[in-house]
Short mmCIF file of C-alpha atoms and ligand atoms in Angstrom, two decimals:
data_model
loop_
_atom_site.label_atom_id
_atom_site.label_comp_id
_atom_site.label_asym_id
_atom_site.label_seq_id
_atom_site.Cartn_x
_atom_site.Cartn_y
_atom_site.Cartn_z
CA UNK S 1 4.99 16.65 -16.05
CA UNK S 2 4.56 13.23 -18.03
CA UNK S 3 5.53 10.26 -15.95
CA UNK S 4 5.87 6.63 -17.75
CA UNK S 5 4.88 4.21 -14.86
CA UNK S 6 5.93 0.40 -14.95
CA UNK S 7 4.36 -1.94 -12.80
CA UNK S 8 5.97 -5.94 -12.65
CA UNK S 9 5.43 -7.09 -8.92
CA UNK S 10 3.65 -10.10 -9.67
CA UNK S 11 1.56 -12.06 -12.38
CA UNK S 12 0.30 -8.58 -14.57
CA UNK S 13 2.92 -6.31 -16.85
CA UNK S 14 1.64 -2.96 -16.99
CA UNK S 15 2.84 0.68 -18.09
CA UNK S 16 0.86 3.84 -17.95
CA UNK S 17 1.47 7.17 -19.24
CA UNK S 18 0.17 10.36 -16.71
CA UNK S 19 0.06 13.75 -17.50
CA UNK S 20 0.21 15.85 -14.39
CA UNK S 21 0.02 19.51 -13.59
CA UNK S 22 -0.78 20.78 -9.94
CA UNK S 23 -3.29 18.73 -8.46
CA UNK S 24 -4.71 17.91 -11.81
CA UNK S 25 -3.82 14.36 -13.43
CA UNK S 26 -4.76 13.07 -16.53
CA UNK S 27 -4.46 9.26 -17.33
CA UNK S 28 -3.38 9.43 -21.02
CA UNK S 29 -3.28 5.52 -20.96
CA UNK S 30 -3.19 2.63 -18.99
CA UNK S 31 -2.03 -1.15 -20.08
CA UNK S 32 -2.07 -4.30 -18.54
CA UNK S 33 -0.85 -7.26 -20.49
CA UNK S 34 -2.64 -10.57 -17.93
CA UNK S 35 -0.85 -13.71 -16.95
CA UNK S 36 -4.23 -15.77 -15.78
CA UNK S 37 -4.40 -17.61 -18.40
CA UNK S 38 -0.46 -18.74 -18.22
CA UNK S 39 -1.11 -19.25 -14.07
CA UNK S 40 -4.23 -20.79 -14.34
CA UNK S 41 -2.76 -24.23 -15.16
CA UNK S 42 -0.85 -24.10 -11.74
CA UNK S 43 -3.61 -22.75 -9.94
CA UNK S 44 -0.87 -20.29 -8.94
CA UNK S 45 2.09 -17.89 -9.76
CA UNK S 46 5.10 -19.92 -10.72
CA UNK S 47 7.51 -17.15 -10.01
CA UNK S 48 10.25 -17.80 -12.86
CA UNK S 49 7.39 -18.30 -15.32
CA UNK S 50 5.56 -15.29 -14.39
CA UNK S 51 9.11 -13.53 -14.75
CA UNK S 52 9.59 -14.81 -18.52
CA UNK S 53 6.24 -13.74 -19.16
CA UNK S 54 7.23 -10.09 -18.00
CA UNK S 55 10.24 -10.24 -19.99
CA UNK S 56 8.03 -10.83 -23.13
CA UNK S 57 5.58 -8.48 -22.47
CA UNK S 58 6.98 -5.37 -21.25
CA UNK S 59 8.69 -3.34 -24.24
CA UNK S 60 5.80 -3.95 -26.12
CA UNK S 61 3.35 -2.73 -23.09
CA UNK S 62 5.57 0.26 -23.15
CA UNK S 63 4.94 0.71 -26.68
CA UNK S 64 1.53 0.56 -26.34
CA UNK S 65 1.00 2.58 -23.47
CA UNK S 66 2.85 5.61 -25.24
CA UNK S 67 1.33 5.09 -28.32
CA UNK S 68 -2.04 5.23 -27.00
CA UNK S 69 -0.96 7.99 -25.25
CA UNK S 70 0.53 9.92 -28.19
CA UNK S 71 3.28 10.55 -26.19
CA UNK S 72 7.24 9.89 -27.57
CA UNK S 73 9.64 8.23 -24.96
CA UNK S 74 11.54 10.84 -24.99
CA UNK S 75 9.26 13.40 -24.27
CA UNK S 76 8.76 11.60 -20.81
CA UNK S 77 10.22 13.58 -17.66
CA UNK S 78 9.70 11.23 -15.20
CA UNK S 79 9.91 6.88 -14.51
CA UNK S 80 7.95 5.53 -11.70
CA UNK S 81 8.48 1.80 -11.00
CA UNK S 82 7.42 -0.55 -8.20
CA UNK S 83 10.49 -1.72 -6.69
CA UNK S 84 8.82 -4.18 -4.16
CA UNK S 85 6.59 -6.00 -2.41
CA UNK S 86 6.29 -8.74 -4.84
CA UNK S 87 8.24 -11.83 -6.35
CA UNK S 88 11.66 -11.05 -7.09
CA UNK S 89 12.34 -11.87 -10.42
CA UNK S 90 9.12 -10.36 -11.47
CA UNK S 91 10.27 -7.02 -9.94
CA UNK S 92 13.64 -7.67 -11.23
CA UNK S 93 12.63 -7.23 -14.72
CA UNK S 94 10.62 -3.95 -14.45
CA UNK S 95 13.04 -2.54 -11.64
CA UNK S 96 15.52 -2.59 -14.48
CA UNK S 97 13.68 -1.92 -17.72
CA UNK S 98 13.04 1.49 -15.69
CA UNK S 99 16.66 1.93 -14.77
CA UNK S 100 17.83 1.47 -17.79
CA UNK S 101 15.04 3.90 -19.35
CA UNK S 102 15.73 6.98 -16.62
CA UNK S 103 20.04 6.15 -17.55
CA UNK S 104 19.50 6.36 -21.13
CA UNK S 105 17.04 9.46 -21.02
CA UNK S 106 18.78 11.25 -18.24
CA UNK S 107 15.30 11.51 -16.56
CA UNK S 108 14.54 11.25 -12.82
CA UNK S 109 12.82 7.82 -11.06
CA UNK S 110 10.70 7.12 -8.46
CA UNK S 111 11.27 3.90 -6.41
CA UNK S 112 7.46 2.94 -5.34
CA UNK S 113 6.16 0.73 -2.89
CA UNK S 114 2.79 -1.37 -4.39
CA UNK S 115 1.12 -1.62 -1.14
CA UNK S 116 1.21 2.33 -1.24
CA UNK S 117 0.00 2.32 -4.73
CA UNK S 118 -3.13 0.42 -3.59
CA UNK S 119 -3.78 2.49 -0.51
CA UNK S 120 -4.70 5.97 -2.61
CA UNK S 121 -6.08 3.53 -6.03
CA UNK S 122 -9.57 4.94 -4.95
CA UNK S 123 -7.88 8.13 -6.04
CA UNK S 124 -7.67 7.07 -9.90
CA UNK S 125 -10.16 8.33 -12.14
CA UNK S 126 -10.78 8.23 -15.99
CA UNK S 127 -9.64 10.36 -17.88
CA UNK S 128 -8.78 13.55 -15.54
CA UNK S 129 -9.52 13.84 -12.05
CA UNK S 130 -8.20 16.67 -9.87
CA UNK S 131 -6.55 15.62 -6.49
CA UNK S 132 -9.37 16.14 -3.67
CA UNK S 133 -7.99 18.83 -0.55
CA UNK S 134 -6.17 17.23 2.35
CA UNK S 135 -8.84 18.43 5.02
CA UNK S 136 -11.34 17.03 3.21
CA UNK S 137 -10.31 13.21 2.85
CA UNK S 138 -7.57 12.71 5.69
CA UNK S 139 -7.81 10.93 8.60
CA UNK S 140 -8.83 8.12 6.23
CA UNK S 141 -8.78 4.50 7.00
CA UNK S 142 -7.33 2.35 4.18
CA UNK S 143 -7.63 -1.61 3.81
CA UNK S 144 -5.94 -2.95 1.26
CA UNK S 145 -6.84 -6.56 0.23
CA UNK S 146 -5.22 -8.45 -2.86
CA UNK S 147 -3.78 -11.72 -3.38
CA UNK S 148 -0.56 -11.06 -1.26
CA UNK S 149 -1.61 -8.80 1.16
CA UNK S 150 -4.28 -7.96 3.18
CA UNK S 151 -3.41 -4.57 5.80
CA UNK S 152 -5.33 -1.48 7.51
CA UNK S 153 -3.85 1.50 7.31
CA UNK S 154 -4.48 5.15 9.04
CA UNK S 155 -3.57 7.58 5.96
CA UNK S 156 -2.98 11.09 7.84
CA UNK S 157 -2.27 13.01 4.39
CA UNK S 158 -1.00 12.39 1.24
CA UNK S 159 2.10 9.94 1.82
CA UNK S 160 1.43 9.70 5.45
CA UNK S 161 0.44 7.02 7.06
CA UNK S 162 0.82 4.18 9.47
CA UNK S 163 -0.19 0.54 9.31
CA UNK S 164 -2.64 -0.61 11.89
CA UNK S 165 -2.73 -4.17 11.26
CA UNK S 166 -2.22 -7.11 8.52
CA UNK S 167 -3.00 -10.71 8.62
CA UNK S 168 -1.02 -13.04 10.00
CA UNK S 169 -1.31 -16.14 7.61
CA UNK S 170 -2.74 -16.52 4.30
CA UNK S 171 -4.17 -13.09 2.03
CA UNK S 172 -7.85 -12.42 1.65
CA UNK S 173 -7.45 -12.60 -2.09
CA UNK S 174 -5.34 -16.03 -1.10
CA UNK S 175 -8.52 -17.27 0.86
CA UNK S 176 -10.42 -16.84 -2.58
CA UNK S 177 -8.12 -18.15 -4.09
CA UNK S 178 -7.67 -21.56 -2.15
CA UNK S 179 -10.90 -21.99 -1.09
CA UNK S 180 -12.25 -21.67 -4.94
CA UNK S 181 -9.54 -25.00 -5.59
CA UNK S 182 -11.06 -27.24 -2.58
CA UNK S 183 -14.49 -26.12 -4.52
CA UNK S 184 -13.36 -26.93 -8.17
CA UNK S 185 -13.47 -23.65 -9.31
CA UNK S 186 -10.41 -22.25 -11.93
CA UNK S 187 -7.58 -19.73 -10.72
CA UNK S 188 -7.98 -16.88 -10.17
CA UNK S 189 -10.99 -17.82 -7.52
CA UNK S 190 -11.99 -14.62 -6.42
CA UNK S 191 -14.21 -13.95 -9.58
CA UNK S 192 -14.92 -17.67 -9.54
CA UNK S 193 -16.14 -17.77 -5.94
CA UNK S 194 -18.07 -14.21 -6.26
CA UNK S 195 -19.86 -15.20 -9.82
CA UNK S 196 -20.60 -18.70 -8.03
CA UNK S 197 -22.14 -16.85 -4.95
CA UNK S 198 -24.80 -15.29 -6.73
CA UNK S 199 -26.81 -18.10 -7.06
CA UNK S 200 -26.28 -19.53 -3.34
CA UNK S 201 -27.28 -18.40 -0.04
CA UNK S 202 -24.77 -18.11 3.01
CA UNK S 203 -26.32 -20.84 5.45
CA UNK S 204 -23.12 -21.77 6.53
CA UNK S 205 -21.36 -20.27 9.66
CA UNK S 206 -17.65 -20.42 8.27
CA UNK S 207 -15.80 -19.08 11.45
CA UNK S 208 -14.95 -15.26 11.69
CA UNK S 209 -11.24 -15.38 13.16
CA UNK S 210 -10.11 -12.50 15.24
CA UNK S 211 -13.17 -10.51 14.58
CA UNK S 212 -13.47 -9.91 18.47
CA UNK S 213 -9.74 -9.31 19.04
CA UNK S 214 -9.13 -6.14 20.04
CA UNK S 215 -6.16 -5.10 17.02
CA UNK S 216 -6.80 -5.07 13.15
CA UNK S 217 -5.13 -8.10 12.70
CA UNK S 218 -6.49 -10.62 10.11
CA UNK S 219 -6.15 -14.70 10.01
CA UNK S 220 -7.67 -16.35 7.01
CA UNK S 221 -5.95 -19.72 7.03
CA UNK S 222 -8.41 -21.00 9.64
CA UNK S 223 -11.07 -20.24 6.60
CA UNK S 224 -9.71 -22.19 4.29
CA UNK S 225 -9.54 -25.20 6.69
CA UNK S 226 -13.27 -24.97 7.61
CA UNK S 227 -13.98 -25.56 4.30
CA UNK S 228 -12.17 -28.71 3.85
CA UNK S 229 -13.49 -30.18 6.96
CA UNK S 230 -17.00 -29.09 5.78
CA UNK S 231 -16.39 -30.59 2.63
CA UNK S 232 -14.87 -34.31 3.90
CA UNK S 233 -18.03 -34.04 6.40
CA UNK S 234 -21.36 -32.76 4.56
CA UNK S 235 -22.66 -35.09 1.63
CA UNK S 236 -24.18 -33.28 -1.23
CA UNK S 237 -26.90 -34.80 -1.77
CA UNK S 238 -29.30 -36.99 -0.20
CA UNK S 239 -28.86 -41.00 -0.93
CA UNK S 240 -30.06 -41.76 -4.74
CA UNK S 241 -33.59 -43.91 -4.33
CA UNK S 242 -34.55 -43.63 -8.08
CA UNK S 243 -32.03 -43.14 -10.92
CA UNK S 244 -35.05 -41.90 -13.63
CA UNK S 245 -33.28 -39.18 -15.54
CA UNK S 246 -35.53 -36.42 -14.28
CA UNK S 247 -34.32 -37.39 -10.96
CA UNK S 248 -30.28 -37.33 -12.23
CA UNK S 249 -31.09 -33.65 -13.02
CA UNK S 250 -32.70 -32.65 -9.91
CA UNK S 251 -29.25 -34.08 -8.04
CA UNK S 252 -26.92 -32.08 -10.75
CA UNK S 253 -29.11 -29.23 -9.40
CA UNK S 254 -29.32 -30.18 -5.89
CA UNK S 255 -25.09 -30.91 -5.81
CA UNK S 256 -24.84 -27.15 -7.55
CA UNK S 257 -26.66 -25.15 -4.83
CA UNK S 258 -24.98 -27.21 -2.23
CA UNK S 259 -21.77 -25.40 -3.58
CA UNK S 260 -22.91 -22.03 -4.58
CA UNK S 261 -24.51 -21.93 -0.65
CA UNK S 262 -20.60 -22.83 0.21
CA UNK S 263 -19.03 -19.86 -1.85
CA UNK S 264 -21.28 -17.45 -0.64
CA UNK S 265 -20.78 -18.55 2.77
CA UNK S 266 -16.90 -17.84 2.01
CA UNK S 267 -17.46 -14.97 0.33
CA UNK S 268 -19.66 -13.64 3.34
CA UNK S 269 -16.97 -14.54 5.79
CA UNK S 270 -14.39 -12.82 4.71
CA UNK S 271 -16.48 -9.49 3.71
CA UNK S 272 -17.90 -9.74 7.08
CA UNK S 273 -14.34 -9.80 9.09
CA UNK S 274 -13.00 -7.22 6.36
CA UNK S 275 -16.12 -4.98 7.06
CA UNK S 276 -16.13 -4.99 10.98
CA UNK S 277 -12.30 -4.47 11.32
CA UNK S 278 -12.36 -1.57 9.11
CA UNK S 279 -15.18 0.17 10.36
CA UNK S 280 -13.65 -0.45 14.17
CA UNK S 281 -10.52 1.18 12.90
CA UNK S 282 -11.86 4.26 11.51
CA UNK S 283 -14.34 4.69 15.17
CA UNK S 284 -10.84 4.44 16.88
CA UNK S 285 -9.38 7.31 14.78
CA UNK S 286 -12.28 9.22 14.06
CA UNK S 287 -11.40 8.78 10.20
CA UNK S 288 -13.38 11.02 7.83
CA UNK S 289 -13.04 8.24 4.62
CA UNK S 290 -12.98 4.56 4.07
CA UNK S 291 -10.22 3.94 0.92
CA UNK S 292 -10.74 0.80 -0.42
CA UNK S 293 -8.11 -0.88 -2.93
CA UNK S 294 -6.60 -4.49 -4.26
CA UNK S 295 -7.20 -7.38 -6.36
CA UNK S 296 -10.18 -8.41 -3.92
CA UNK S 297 -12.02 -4.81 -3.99
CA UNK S 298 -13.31 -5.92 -7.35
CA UNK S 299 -15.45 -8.19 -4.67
CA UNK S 300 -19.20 -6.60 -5.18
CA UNK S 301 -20.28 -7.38 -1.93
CA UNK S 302 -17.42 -6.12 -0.29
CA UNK S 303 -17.91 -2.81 -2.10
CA UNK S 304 -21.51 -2.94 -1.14
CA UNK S 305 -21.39 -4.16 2.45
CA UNK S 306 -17.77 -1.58 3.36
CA UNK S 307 -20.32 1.12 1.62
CA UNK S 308 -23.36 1.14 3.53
CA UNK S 309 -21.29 0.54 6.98
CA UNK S 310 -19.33 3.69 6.39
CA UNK S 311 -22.63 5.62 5.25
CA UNK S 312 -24.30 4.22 8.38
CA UNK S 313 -21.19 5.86 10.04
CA UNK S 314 -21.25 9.19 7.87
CA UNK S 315 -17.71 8.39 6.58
CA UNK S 316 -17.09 8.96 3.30
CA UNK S 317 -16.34 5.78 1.11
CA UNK S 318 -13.94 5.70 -2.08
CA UNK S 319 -12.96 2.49 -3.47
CA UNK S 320 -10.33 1.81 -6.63
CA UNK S 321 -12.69 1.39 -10.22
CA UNK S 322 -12.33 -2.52 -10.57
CA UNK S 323 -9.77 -1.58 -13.05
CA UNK S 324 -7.74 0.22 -10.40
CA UNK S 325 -8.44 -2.90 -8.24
CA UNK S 326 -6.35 -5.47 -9.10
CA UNK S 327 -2.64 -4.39 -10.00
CA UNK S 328 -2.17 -2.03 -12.87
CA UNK S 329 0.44 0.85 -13.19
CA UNK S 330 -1.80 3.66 -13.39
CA UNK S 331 -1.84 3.78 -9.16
CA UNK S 332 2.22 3.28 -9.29
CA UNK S 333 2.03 7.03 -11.76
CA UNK S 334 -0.15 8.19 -9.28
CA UNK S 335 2.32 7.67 -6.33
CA UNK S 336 5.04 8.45 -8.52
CA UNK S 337 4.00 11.60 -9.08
CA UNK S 338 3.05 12.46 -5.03
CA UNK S 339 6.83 11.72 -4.94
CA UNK S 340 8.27 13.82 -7.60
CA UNK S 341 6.04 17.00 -6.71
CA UNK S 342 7.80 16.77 -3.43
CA UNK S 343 10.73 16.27 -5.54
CA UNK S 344 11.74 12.89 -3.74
CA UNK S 345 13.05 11.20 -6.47
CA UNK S 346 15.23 7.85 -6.10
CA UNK S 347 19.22 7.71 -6.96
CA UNK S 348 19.92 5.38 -9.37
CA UNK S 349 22.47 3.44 -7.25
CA UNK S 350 20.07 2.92 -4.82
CA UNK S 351 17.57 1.13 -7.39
CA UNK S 352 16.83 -2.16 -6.76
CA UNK S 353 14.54 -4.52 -6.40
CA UNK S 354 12.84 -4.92 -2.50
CA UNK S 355 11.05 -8.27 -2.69
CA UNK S 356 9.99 -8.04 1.39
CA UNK S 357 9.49 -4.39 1.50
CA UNK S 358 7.53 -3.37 4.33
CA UNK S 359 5.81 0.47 4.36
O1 LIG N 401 -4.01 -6.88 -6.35
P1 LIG N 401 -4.02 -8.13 -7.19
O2 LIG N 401 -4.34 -8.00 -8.65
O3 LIG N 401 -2.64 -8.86 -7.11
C1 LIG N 401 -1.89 -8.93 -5.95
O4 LIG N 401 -1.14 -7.95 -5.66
O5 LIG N 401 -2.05 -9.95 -5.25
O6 LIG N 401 -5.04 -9.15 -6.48
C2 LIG N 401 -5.31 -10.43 -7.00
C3 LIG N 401 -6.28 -11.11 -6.03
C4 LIG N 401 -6.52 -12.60 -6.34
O7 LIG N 401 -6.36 -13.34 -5.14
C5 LIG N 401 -7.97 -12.65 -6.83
O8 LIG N 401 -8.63 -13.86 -6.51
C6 LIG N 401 -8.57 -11.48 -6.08
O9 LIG N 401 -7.58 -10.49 -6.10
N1 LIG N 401 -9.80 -10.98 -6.75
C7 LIG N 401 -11.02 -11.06 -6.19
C8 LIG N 401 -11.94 -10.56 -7.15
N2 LIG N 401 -11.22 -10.17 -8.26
C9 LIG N 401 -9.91 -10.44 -7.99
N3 LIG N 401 -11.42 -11.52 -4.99
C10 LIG N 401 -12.74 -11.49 -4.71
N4 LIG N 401 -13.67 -11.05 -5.58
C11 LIG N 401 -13.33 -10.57 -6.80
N5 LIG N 401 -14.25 -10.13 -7.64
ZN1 LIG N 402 -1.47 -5.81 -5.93
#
């Protein structure tokens, strides 16, 4: 089967082309045409700009993908399009680019959920993979951590599963993302903060909030506070008694440590609560993997620290290729096609966009 999958939720436009066949899948292409640049100015998605931008982009993403692909539209036998979470006209335009592809081909479509898309990411491999057995992976534990979202889920099987917990304010990928603006850093600030971390140290004790709850629930607004009290309240650098210009240069230094020690003490925050609650959740249901997937499992550390917990814990660990990390339409083929080998495809009436969809 060759499904032509269309992903528009928020600030990426992105079509991929998968050939499937059993539990065999091969990624014949995969194409994301970026909005950071556009959103960067705003330190933020403008919705109805992001939208325009999606309008631009996709036919000739669409192109693209099939042509790399070698694959003719109308050889396709399948559409798989996010329909929701995400901003509404950015969905809008992809919901009906692939409604008006599936009417005009007389194809089937698959309605899919991008928070599901994330969850089995980790799954994604280049260029053919085969689909691992059931027994095998499942009970796995997924968290799922981007700019919009950050949830734990139990995954009992392949389309099963049932959320555990979700934050209750602002993203992790949002934390990143504010916290990187109070620090001067440009949008999107998850790279920003990680690259910047490298070179610090995390001496300070940001607060961990609801790590010793007892439910997977997340709060990262509290984070992003912290920061700007720390940052009103700690000077960088020690009162000036010399201006030679040796000394001006050992303050520029001075002022960028004092920042980089602040981003990793962000970065180490968040990984920490992310870490902790994951690794409670799969003790609780004895899960056999850790999935990892979103924008913010591009994080290194996060990949490193969630992997040596879960070894420590003799759980098997499978994160989404950075690639696969933030959003891209190769995962929403890949759940498109769970779909249609169950043959649950979506009625075209019933195609719409679901801003607040909730899995
Ligand atoms: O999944 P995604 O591409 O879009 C949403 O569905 O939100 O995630 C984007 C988010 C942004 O908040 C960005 O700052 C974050 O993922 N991100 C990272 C890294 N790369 C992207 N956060 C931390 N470290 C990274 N390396
Ligand atoms: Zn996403």
């Amino acid at each position: 089967m060759l499904i032509l999958a269309i992903e528009t939720s928020c600030d990426e436009t992105a079509a991929a082309v998968l050939q499937t066949a059993g539990a065999n899948i091969k990624l014949l292409s995969s194409e994301v045409a970026s909005q950071i640049k556009l959103h960067a100015k705003t330190f933020g998605v403008v919705p109805e700009v992001a939208a325009r931008a999606h309008i631009e982009s996709i036919i000739p993403i669409i192109t693209q993908s099939l042509k790399n692909a070698k694959v003719r539209l109308t050889e396709v036998d399948a559409l798989a399009v996010t329909v929701g979470p995400g901003l509404a006209p950015s969905l809008l335009v992809g919901t009906d680019t692939a409604k008006a592809l599936a009417f005009a081909l007389r194809i089937p479509i698959i309605a899919v959920n991008h928070i599901e898309a994330h969850i089995y990411s980790p799954f994604l491999k280049t260029p053919r993979y085969k689909l691992p057995t059931t027994h095998l992976v499942f009970p796995a534990v997924s968290l799922v951590v981007s700019g919009g979202h950050t949830e734990i889920f139990l995954v009992k099987d392949w389309l099963a599963y049932k959320k555990l917990g979700r934050t209750l304010d602002d993203a992790a990928g949002e934390c990143f993302d504010k916290t990187a603006r109070l620090l001067g850093l440009p949008y999107p600030g998850g790279p920003a903060i990680s690259k910047l971390a490298r070179s610090g140290k995390p001496v300070i004790d940001f607060p961990r909030p609801l790590l010793k709850a007892d439910n997977f629930n997340f709060s990262f607004s509290g984070l992003k506070t912290a920061v700007l009290y720390y940052l009103r309240d700690n000077s960088p650098l020690p009162p000036l008694t010399h201006s030679t210009s040796s000394g001006r240069k050992l303050r520029r230094n001075e002022g960028a440590l004092w920042k980089a020690n602040i981003a990793a003490s962000v970065q180490a925050a968040i990984v920490d609560v992310l870490v902790k609650k994951t690794l409670a959740a799969t003790k609780k249901y004895r899960a056999k993997t850790v999935l990892l997937g979103g924008g913010v499992a591009a994080n290194h550390m996060l990949r490193i620290e969630l992997e040596n917990a879960s070894r420590k814990s003799k759980i098997n660990f499978l994160a989404a290729a950075p690639e696969y990390s933030t959003d891209n339409a190769a995962m929403i083929g890949l759940v498109g096609y769970l779909y249609a080998r169950k043959r649950r495809f979506t009625p075209l009436p019933r195609m719409t966009a679901r801003a607040n969809w909730e899995i």
